[in-house]
PDB file of C-alpha atoms and ligand atoms in Angstrom:
ATOM      1  CA  MET A   1       9.910   3.572  15.412  1.00 65.00           C
ATOM      2  CA  ALA A   2      11.215   0.280  16.828  1.00 83.00           C
ATOM      3  CA  LEU A   3       8.098  -1.390  15.443  1.00 83.00           C
ATOM      4  CA  GLU A   4       8.577   0.034  11.925  1.00 82.00           C
ATOM      5  CA  ARG A   5      12.238  -0.961  11.955  1.00 84.00           C
ATOM      6  CA  GLU A   6      11.452  -4.512  12.997  1.00 87.00           C
ATOM      7  CA  LEU A   7       8.771  -4.841  10.320  1.00 86.00           C
ATOM      8  CA  LEU A   8      11.015  -3.389   7.618  1.00 85.00           C
ATOM      9  CA  GLU A   9      13.970  -5.606   8.448  1.00 88.00           C
ATOM     10  CA  GLY A  10      11.812  -8.717   8.228  1.00 88.00           C
ATOM     11  CA  GLU A  11      10.382  -7.460   4.941  1.00 88.00           C
ATOM     12  CA  ARG A  12      13.851  -6.894   3.455  1.00 87.00           C
ATOM     13  CA  ARG A  13      15.001 -10.387   4.456  1.00 89.00           C
ATOM     14  CA  LEU A  14      11.922 -11.862   2.808  1.00 89.00           C
ATOM     15  CA  GLN A  15      12.370  -9.775  -0.360  1.00 85.00           C
ATOM     16  CA  ARG A  16      15.858 -11.183  -0.814  1.00 85.00           C
ATOM     17  CA  ARG A  17      14.437 -14.723  -0.741  1.00 86.00           C
ATOM     18  CA  LEU A  18      11.566 -14.072  -3.155  1.00 85.00           C
ATOM     19  CA  GLY A  19      12.191 -14.985  -6.766  1.00 80.00           C
ATOM     20  CA  THR A  20      10.658 -13.351  -9.822  1.00 81.00           C
ATOM     21  CA  PRO A  21       6.956 -14.171  -9.761  1.00 79.00           C
ATOM     22  CA  TRP A  22       5.464 -16.083 -12.642  1.00 75.00           C
ATOM     23  CA  LEU A  23       2.533 -14.024 -13.932  1.00 82.00           C
ATOM     24  CA  ASP A  24       0.533 -15.878 -16.517  1.00 83.00           C
ATOM     25  CA  VAL A  25      -0.722 -12.923 -18.552  1.00 88.00           C
ATOM     26  CA  THR A  26       0.237 -11.459 -21.947  1.00 92.00           C
ATOM     27  CA  ASP A  27       1.457  -7.889 -22.534  1.00 93.00           C
ATOM     28  CA  GLU A  28      -1.578  -7.344 -24.803  1.00 95.00           C
ATOM     29  CA  GLU A  29      -3.943  -8.283 -22.016  1.00 94.00           C
ATOM     30  CA  LEU A  30      -2.092  -5.986 -19.611  1.00 95.00           C
ATOM     31  CA  ALA A  31      -2.336  -3.031 -22.020  1.00 95.00           C
ATOM     32  CA  ALA A  32      -6.050  -3.751 -22.541  1.00 96.00           C
ATOM     33  CA  ARG A  33      -6.592  -3.788 -18.776  1.00 95.00           C
ATOM     34  CA  VAL A  34      -4.936  -0.366 -18.384  1.00 95.00           C
ATOM     35  CA  GLY A  35      -7.176   0.934 -21.192  1.00 94.00           C
ATOM     36  CA  ARG A  36     -10.304  -0.394 -19.477  1.00 95.00           C
ATOM     37  CA  GLY A  37      -9.245   0.915 -16.047  1.00 95.00           C
ATOM     38  CA  GLU A  38      -9.016  -2.586 -14.568  1.00 96.00           C
ATOM     39  CA  ARG A  39      -6.255  -3.459 -12.128  1.00 95.00           C
ATOM     40  CA  LEU A  40      -3.361  -5.368 -13.661  1.00 96.00           C
ATOM     41  CA  LEU A  41      -2.990  -7.938 -10.943  1.00 94.00           C
ATOM     42  CA  THR A  42      -5.935 -10.260 -10.460  1.00 90.00           C
ATOM     43  CA  TRP A  43      -5.715 -12.517  -7.441  1.00 88.00           C
ATOM     44  CA  ASP A  44      -5.777 -15.778  -9.409  1.00 84.00           C
ATOM     45  CA  ARG A  45      -2.674 -14.654 -11.344  1.00 84.00           C
ATOM     46  CA  LEU A  46      -0.596 -14.055  -8.239  1.00 84.00           C
ATOM     47  CA  ALA A  47       0.755 -17.491  -7.361  1.00 83.00           C
ATOM     48  CA  LEU A  48       1.744 -16.799  -3.761  1.00 88.00           C
ATOM     49  CA  ASP A  49       4.478 -18.815  -2.064  1.00 90.00           C
ATOM     50  CA  TRP A  50       2.219 -20.000   0.776  1.00 94.00           C
ATOM     51  CA  PRO A  51       4.922 -21.511   3.033  1.00 94.00           C
ATOM     52  CA  GLU A  52       6.781 -18.149   2.909  1.00 93.00           C
ATOM     53  CA  PHE A  53       3.527 -16.290   3.385  1.00 95.00           C
ATOM     54  CA  ARG A  54       2.568 -18.319   6.456  1.00 97.00           C
ATOM     55  CA  LEU A  55       6.044 -17.864   7.945  1.00 95.00           C
ATOM     56  CA  ARG A  56       5.866 -14.094   7.463  1.00 95.00           C
ATOM     57  CA  TRP A  57       2.320 -14.064   8.872  1.00 96.00           C
ATOM     58  CA  ARG A  58       3.566 -15.673  12.110  1.00 96.00           C
ATOM     59  CA  GLN A  59       6.416 -13.153  12.407  1.00 95.00           C
ATOM     60  CA  ILE A  60       4.070 -10.201  11.904  1.00 95.00           C
ATOM     61  CA  VAL A  61       1.506 -11.376  14.434  1.00 95.00           C
ATOM     62  CA  ASP A  62       4.354 -11.883  16.940  1.00 95.00           C
ATOM     63  CA  VAL A  63       5.801  -8.400  16.294  1.00 94.00           C
ATOM     64  CA  LEU A  64       2.390  -6.701  16.588  1.00 93.00           C
ATOM     65  CA  ARG A  65       1.639  -8.665  19.780  1.00 95.00           C
ATOM     66  CA  ARG A  66       5.016  -7.747  21.289  1.00 95.00           C
ATOM     67  CA  HIS A  67       4.319  -4.064  20.640  1.00 92.00           C
ATOM     68  CA  ASP A  68       0.785  -4.373  22.072  1.00 93.00           C
ATOM     69  CA  ILE A  69      -0.892  -3.511  18.777  1.00 90.00           C
ATOM     70  CA  LEU A  70      -2.773  -6.815  19.038  1.00 93.00           C
ATOM     71  CA  ASP A  71      -4.177  -8.175  22.306  1.00 94.00           C
ATOM     72  CA  ALA A  72      -3.511 -11.793  23.325  1.00 96.00           C
ATOM     73  CA  ALA A  73      -6.892 -13.133  22.165  1.00 95.00           C
ATOM     74  CA  ASP A  74      -6.710 -11.500  18.701  1.00 93.00           C
ATOM     75  CA  ALA A  75      -3.096 -12.617  18.252  1.00 95.00           C
ATOM     76  CA  SER A  76      -4.048 -16.175  19.124  1.00 96.00           C
ATOM     77  CA  ALA A  77      -7.001 -16.136  16.653  1.00 94.00           C
ATOM     78  CA  LEU A  78      -4.709 -14.754  13.919  1.00 95.00           C
ATOM     79  CA  HIS A  79      -2.078 -17.423  14.645  1.00 96.00           C
ATOM     80  CA  ASP A  80      -4.787 -20.073  14.272  1.00 96.00           C
ATOM     81  CA  LEU A  81      -5.857 -18.569  10.953  1.00 95.00           C
ATOM     82  CA  GLY A  82      -2.194 -18.519   9.827  1.00 96.00           C
ATOM     83  CA  ARG A  83      -2.112 -22.321  10.160  1.00 96.00           C
ATOM     84  CA  ASP A  84      -5.601 -22.848   8.768  1.00 96.00           C
ATOM     85  CA  ALA A  85      -6.406 -24.232   5.324  1.00 96.00           C
ATOM     86  CA  GLY A  86      -8.804 -21.292   4.933  1.00 94.00           C
ATOM     87  CA  LEU A  87      -6.013 -18.685   4.961  1.00 95.00           C
ATOM     88  CA  PRO A  88      -5.773 -18.325   1.132  1.00 94.00           C
ATOM     89  CA  ASP A  89      -9.526 -17.637   0.935  1.00 93.00           C
ATOM     90  CA  ALA A  90      -9.323 -15.046   3.719  1.00 92.00           C
ATOM     91  CA  VAL A  91      -6.470 -13.245   1.922  1.00 93.00           C
ATOM     92  CA  ALA A  92      -8.300 -13.400  -1.433  1.00 93.00           C
ATOM     93  CA  ARG A  93     -11.375 -11.820   0.193  1.00 92.00           C
ATOM     94  CA  TRP A  94      -9.200  -9.021   1.599  1.00 90.00           C
ATOM     95  CA  TYR A  95      -7.737  -8.423  -1.883  1.00 90.00           C
ATOM     96  CA  ALA A  96     -11.264  -8.200  -3.284  1.00 89.00           C
ATOM     97  CA  GLY A  97     -12.065  -5.539  -0.661  1.00 84.00           C
ATOM     98  CA  ASP A  98     -14.441  -7.761   1.331  1.00 82.00           C
ATOM     99  CA  ASP A  99     -13.700  -7.682   5.071  1.00 75.00           C
ATOM    100  CA  ALA A 100     -17.119  -8.756   6.369  1.00 75.00           C
ATOM    101  CA  GLY A 101     -16.785 -11.067   9.374  1.00 74.00           C
ATOM    102  CA  ALA A 102     -12.976 -10.857   9.399  1.00 76.00           C
ATOM    103  CA  PRO A 103     -11.332 -11.182  12.839  1.00 77.00           C
ATOM    104  CA  ALA A 104      -9.982  -8.015  14.507  1.00 77.00           C
ATOM    105  CA  GLY A 105      -6.595  -6.941  13.187  1.00 83.00           C
ATOM    106  CA  LEU A 106      -6.863  -9.140  10.098  1.00 87.00           C
ATOM    107  CA  GLY A 107      -6.642  -6.277   7.603  1.00 87.00           C
ATOM    108  CA  ASP A 108      -3.416  -4.916   9.095  1.00 87.00           C
ATOM    109  CA  VAL A 109      -1.792  -8.359   9.294  1.00 93.00           C
ATOM    110  CA  VAL A 110      -2.769  -9.278   5.733  1.00 92.00           C
ATOM    111  CA  ALA A 111      -1.587  -5.929   4.353  1.00 90.00           C
ATOM    112  CA  LEU A 112       1.788  -6.186   6.079  1.00 91.00           C
ATOM    113  CA  THR A 113       2.267  -9.853   5.191  1.00 94.00           C
ATOM    114  CA  VAL A 114       1.333  -9.582   1.531  1.00 93.00           C
ATOM    115  CA  ARG A 115       3.155  -6.301   0.797  1.00 91.00           C
ATOM    116  CA  PRO A 116       6.554  -7.732  -0.260  1.00 92.00           C
ATOM    117  CA  PHE A 117       4.826 -10.329  -2.459  1.00 93.00           C
ATOM    118  CA  LEU A 118       2.598  -7.707  -4.090  1.00 93.00           C
ATOM    119  CA  ALA A 119       5.509  -5.268  -4.411  1.00 92.00           C
ATOM    120  CA  ARG A 120       7.577  -7.846  -6.298  1.00 91.00           C
ATOM    121  CA  ALA A 121       4.720  -8.658  -8.681  1.00 92.00           C
ATOM    122  CA  SER A 122       3.994  -4.938  -9.060  1.00 94.00           C
ATOM    123  CA  GLU A 123       7.594  -4.203 -10.128  1.00 93.00           C
ATOM    124  CA  VAL A 124       7.449  -6.939 -12.746  1.00 92.00           C
ATOM    125  CA  LEU A 125       4.097  -5.754 -14.137  1.00 94.00           C
ATOM    126  CA  GLN A 126       5.208  -2.118 -14.338  1.00 94.00           C
ATOM    127  CA  GLN A 127       8.163  -3.185 -16.458  1.00 94.00           C
ATOM    128  CA  ARG A 128       5.782  -4.844 -18.900  1.00 93.00           C
ATOM    129  CA  VAL A 129       3.158  -2.171 -19.529  1.00 95.00           C
ATOM    130  CA  PRO A 130       3.075   1.661 -19.373  1.00 95.00           C
ATOM    131  CA  ILE A 131       0.658   2.994 -16.752  1.00 94.00           C
ATOM    132  CA  GLU A 132       0.866   6.733 -17.571  1.00 91.00           C
ATOM    133  CA  SER A 133      -2.600   6.736 -19.157  1.00 91.00           C
ATOM    134  CA  TRP A 134      -4.276   5.102 -16.151  1.00 95.00           C
ATOM    135  CA  GLY A 135      -6.007   8.202 -14.734  1.00 91.00           C
ATOM    136  CA  ARG A 136      -7.809   6.536 -11.815  1.00 96.00           C
ATOM    137  CA  GLY A 137      -7.354   7.450  -8.143  1.00 96.00           C
ATOM    138  CA  VAL A 138      -6.633   3.851  -7.141  1.00 96.00           C
ATOM    139  CA  CYS A 139      -3.526   1.809  -7.891  1.00 97.00           C
ATOM    140  CA  PRO A 140      -3.276   0.478 -11.475  1.00 97.00           C
ATOM    141  CA  VAL A 141      -1.691  -2.749 -10.242  1.00 97.00           C
ATOM    142  CA  CYS A 142      -3.819  -3.775  -7.253  1.00 95.00           C
ATOM    143  CA  ALA A 143      -6.580  -1.111  -6.969  1.00 94.00           C
ATOM    144  CA  GLY A 144      -5.378  -0.137  -3.495  1.00 92.00           C
ATOM    145  CA  PRO A 145      -5.879   3.472  -2.333  1.00 93.00           C
ATOM    146  CA  PRO A 146      -2.994   5.961  -2.334  1.00 96.00           C
ATOM    147  CA  VAL A 147      -1.254   6.317   1.037  1.00 95.00           C
ATOM    148  CA  PHE A 148       1.141   9.078   0.076  1.00 97.00           C
ATOM    149  CA  GLY A 149       2.069  11.314  -2.822  1.00 98.00           C
ATOM    150  CA  VAL A 150       5.296  12.498  -4.399  1.00 98.00           C
ATOM    151  CA  LEU A 151       5.681  15.949  -5.966  1.00 98.00           C
ATOM    152  CA  PRO A 152       8.641  15.558  -8.347  1.00 96.00           C
ATOM    153  CA  SER A 153      10.835  18.541  -9.236  1.00 94.00           C
ATOM    154  CA  ALA A 154       9.487  18.334 -12.801  1.00 93.00           C
ATOM    155  CA  GLY A 155       5.928  19.042 -11.596  1.00 94.00           C
ATOM    156  CA  GLY A 156       2.753  16.978 -11.419  1.00 95.00           C
ATOM    157  CA  ARG A 157       2.032  14.421  -8.747  1.00 97.00           C
ATOM    158  CA  LEU A 158       2.628  10.713  -8.286  1.00 97.00           C
ATOM    159  CA  LEU A 159       0.413   8.706  -5.957  1.00 98.00           C
ATOM    160  CA  VAL A 160       1.896   5.796  -4.013  1.00 97.00           C
ATOM    161  CA  CYS A 161      -0.016   2.582  -3.313  1.00 96.00           C
ATOM    162  CA  GLY A 162       0.251   1.336   0.269  1.00 91.00           C
ATOM    163  CA  ARG A 163      -0.411  -2.277  -0.738  1.00 91.00           C
ATOM    164  CA  CYS A 164       2.079  -2.860  -3.590  1.00 94.00           C
ATOM    165  CA  LEU A 165       4.108   0.412  -3.543  1.00 94.00           C
ATOM    166  CA  CYS A 166       3.322   1.209  -7.193  1.00 96.00           C
ATOM    167  CA  ARG A 167       3.528   4.912  -8.119  1.00 97.00           C
ATOM    168  CA  TRP A 168       1.274   6.398 -10.773  1.00 97.00           C
ATOM    169  CA  PRO A 169       0.716   9.914 -12.103  1.00 96.00           C
ATOM    170  CA  PHE A 170      -2.442  11.676 -10.978  1.00 97.00           C
ATOM    171  CA  GLU A 171      -3.607  15.252 -11.542  1.00 95.00           C
ATOM    172  CA  PRO A 172      -2.566  17.262  -8.420  1.00 94.00           C
ATOM    173  CA  ARG A 173      -5.814  19.280  -8.177  1.00 94.00           C
ATOM    174  CA  THR A 174      -8.240  16.370  -8.507  1.00 97.00           C
ATOM    175  CA  CYS A 175      -9.346  14.288  -5.515  1.00 97.00           C
ATOM    176  CA  PRO A 176      -8.234  10.669  -6.041  1.00 97.00           C
ATOM    177  CA  ASN A 177     -11.110   9.434  -3.894  1.00 96.00           C
ATOM    178  CA  CYS A 178     -14.147  11.208  -5.403  1.00 97.00           C
ATOM    179  CA  GLN A 179     -12.571  12.734  -8.565  1.00 96.00           C
ATOM    180  CA  ALA A 180     -13.876  16.196  -7.599  1.00 97.00           C
ATOM    181  CA  THR A 181     -11.966  19.193  -8.959  1.00 97.00           C
ATOM    182  CA  GLU A 182     -13.968  21.748  -6.943  1.00 96.00           C
ATOM    183  CA  GLY A 183     -13.439  22.275  -3.225  1.00 96.00           C
ATOM    184  CA  GLN A 184      -9.821  21.126  -3.268  1.00 97.00           C
ATOM    185  CA  ARG A 185      -7.489  22.659  -0.702  1.00 95.00           C
ATOM    186  CA  ALA A 186      -3.724  22.508  -0.787  1.00 94.00           C
ATOM    187  CA  PHE A 187      -1.450  23.587   2.001  1.00 93.00           C
ATOM    188  CA  SER A 188       2.147  23.021   2.905  1.00 95.00           C
ATOM    189  CA  ALA A 189       3.468  21.725   6.199  1.00 93.00           C
ATOM    190  CA  LEU A 190       6.775  21.226   8.005  1.00 93.00           C
ATOM    191  CA  GLU A 191       8.628  24.029   6.220  1.00 93.00           C
ATOM    192  CA  GLY A 192       7.198  23.103   2.859  1.00 95.00           C
ATOM    193  CA  ARG A 193       8.701  19.622   2.816  1.00 97.00           C
ATOM    194  CA  TYR A 194       5.177  18.212   2.625  1.00 97.00           C
ATOM    195  CA  GLN A 195       2.045  19.292   0.787  1.00 97.00           C
ATOM    196  CA  VAL A 196      -1.414  18.179   1.788  1.00 97.00           C
ATOM    197  CA  ALA A 197      -4.246  17.978  -0.727  1.00 97.00           C
ATOM    198  CA  ALA A 198      -7.585  17.894   1.092  1.00 97.00           C
ATOM    199  CA  CYS A 199     -11.004  17.491  -0.521  1.00 97.00           C
ATOM    200  CA  ASP A 200     -14.000  19.324   0.945  1.00 97.00           C
ATOM    201  CA  GLN A 201     -16.418  17.177  -1.058  1.00 97.00           C
ATOM    202  CA  CYS A 202     -15.511  13.797   0.474  1.00 97.00           C
ATOM    203  CA  LYS A 203     -13.319  14.983   3.371  1.00 97.00           C
ATOM    204  CA  ARG A 204     -10.352  12.822   2.387  1.00 97.00           C
ATOM    205  CA  TYR A 205      -6.786  14.017   2.100  1.00 97.00           C
ATOM    206  CA  VAL A 206      -3.461  12.828   0.704  1.00 97.00           C
ATOM    207  CA  LYS A 207      -0.076  13.966   1.978  1.00 97.00           C
ATOM    208  CA  ALA A 208       2.803  14.320  -0.449  1.00 98.00           C
ATOM    209  CA  ILE A 209       6.495  14.971  -0.144  1.00 98.00           C
ATOM    210  CA  ASP A 210       7.842  17.905  -2.142  1.00 97.00           C
ATOM    211  CA  VAL A 211      11.057  16.351  -3.447  1.00 97.00           C
ATOM    212  CA  ARG A 212      12.679  19.668  -4.321  1.00 96.00           C
ATOM    213  CA  ARG A 213      11.951  21.289  -0.947  1.00 96.00           C
ATOM    214  CA  ALA A 214      12.777  18.144   1.047  1.00 95.00           C
ATOM    215  CA  GLY A 215      15.960  17.541  -0.945  1.00 95.00           C
ATOM    216  CA  ARG A 216      15.381  13.784  -1.002  1.00 95.00           C
ATOM    217  CA  PRO A 217      13.034  11.130  -2.363  1.00 95.00           C
ATOM    218  CA  LEU A 218      10.146   9.556  -0.452  1.00 96.00           C
ATOM    219  CA  PHE A 219      10.994   6.999   2.221  1.00 92.00           C
ATOM    220  CA  LEU A 220       7.493   5.746   2.856  1.00 90.00           C
ATOM    221  CA  ALA A 221       7.987   4.305   6.366  1.00 83.00           C
ATOM    222  CA  LEU A 222       9.955   7.360   7.523  1.00 88.00           C
ATOM    223  CA  ASP A 223       7.656   9.947   5.943  1.00 92.00           C
ATOM    224  CA  THR A 224       4.554   8.220   7.280  1.00 89.00           C
ATOM    225  CA  VAL A 225       5.861   8.553  10.837  1.00 86.00           C
ATOM    226  CA  ALA A 226       7.295  12.062  10.260  1.00 91.00           C
ATOM    227  CA  THR A 227       3.850  13.353   9.250  1.00 94.00           C
ATOM    228  CA  LEU A 228       1.724  11.846  12.042  1.00 92.00           C
ATOM    229  CA  ALA A 229       1.181  15.343  13.504  1.00 93.00           C
ATOM    230  CA  ILE A 230      -0.331  16.430  10.166  1.00 94.00           C
ATOM    231  CA  ASP A 231      -2.715  13.436  10.340  1.00 94.00           C
ATOM    232  CA  GLN A 232      -3.773  14.402  13.854  1.00 94.00           C
ATOM    233  CA  ALA A 233      -4.430  18.016  12.848  1.00 94.00           C
ATOM    234  CA  LEU A 234      -6.485  16.968   9.811  1.00 95.00           C
ATOM    235  CA  THR A 235      -8.439  14.314  11.719  1.00 95.00           C
ATOM    236  CA  ALA A 236      -9.350  16.984  14.286  1.00 96.00           C
ATOM    237  CA  GLN A 237     -10.757  19.052  11.399  1.00 94.00           C
ATOM    238  CA  GLY A 238     -12.952  16.165  10.256  1.00 95.00           C
ATOM    239  CA  TYR A 239     -10.809  14.847   7.399  1.00 96.00           C
ATOM    240  CA  SER A 240      -9.865  11.221   6.915  1.00 93.00           C
ATOM    241  CA  GLY A 241      -6.662   9.867   5.411  1.00 87.00           C
ATOM    242  CA  ASP A 242      -7.910   6.422   4.471  1.00 74.00           C
TER     243      ASP A 242
HETATM  244 ZN1   ZN B   1      -1.032  -1.296  -5.561  1.00 52.72          ZN
HETATM  245 ZN1   ZN B   2     -12.894  13.927  -2.669  1.00 52.72          ZN
END
């Protein structure tokens, strides 16, 4: 928990410094992208503040090293990359889903570093175009996979993107990973506060908070940690959460 708290505090400080991102794209183009099922945020449109990004990168590598998530050699390689002119290319490759040849720990460090930047851009984009008609199992903004779900009191299900924190509606009895509607299991856990949707076709699952039963909204960092026992139980049964 100390690790999550440290990461979140740094992220909040950074969010307060970040201005509104300039996204050079028209509302018409955004609506057309939703219609075609293409993510709203292409990498070339996200003008990252690289000095801020590199600063945050250093902090994250230090925090992960201090908590022994990274060993000394990996931390040192990631610090070198953080100063390197090739960093923007490495991050762009991660965004494109290409992690071939990436140093150990790179994915985690990139995801944590870029999250507040992506989240800010994601907020702005969601104010500009409706995403209700999206219908895909990946995030409409960045095409990241869902890391959690929300079951609102009104019914239905929202999926939450772990990369940019966007939430989008998705049919509760369809697997977001393989789109199967057969072989879907749903069960509740921790006194009904959480619901797990597991797919027997592709063996993936998504946890969701039941807002009515939990009596509160999703707090992603908290609920991720609070449901680790569910992850362990499902992993032991051969399911995978990501
Ligand atoms: Zn996203
Ligand atoms: Zn599936």
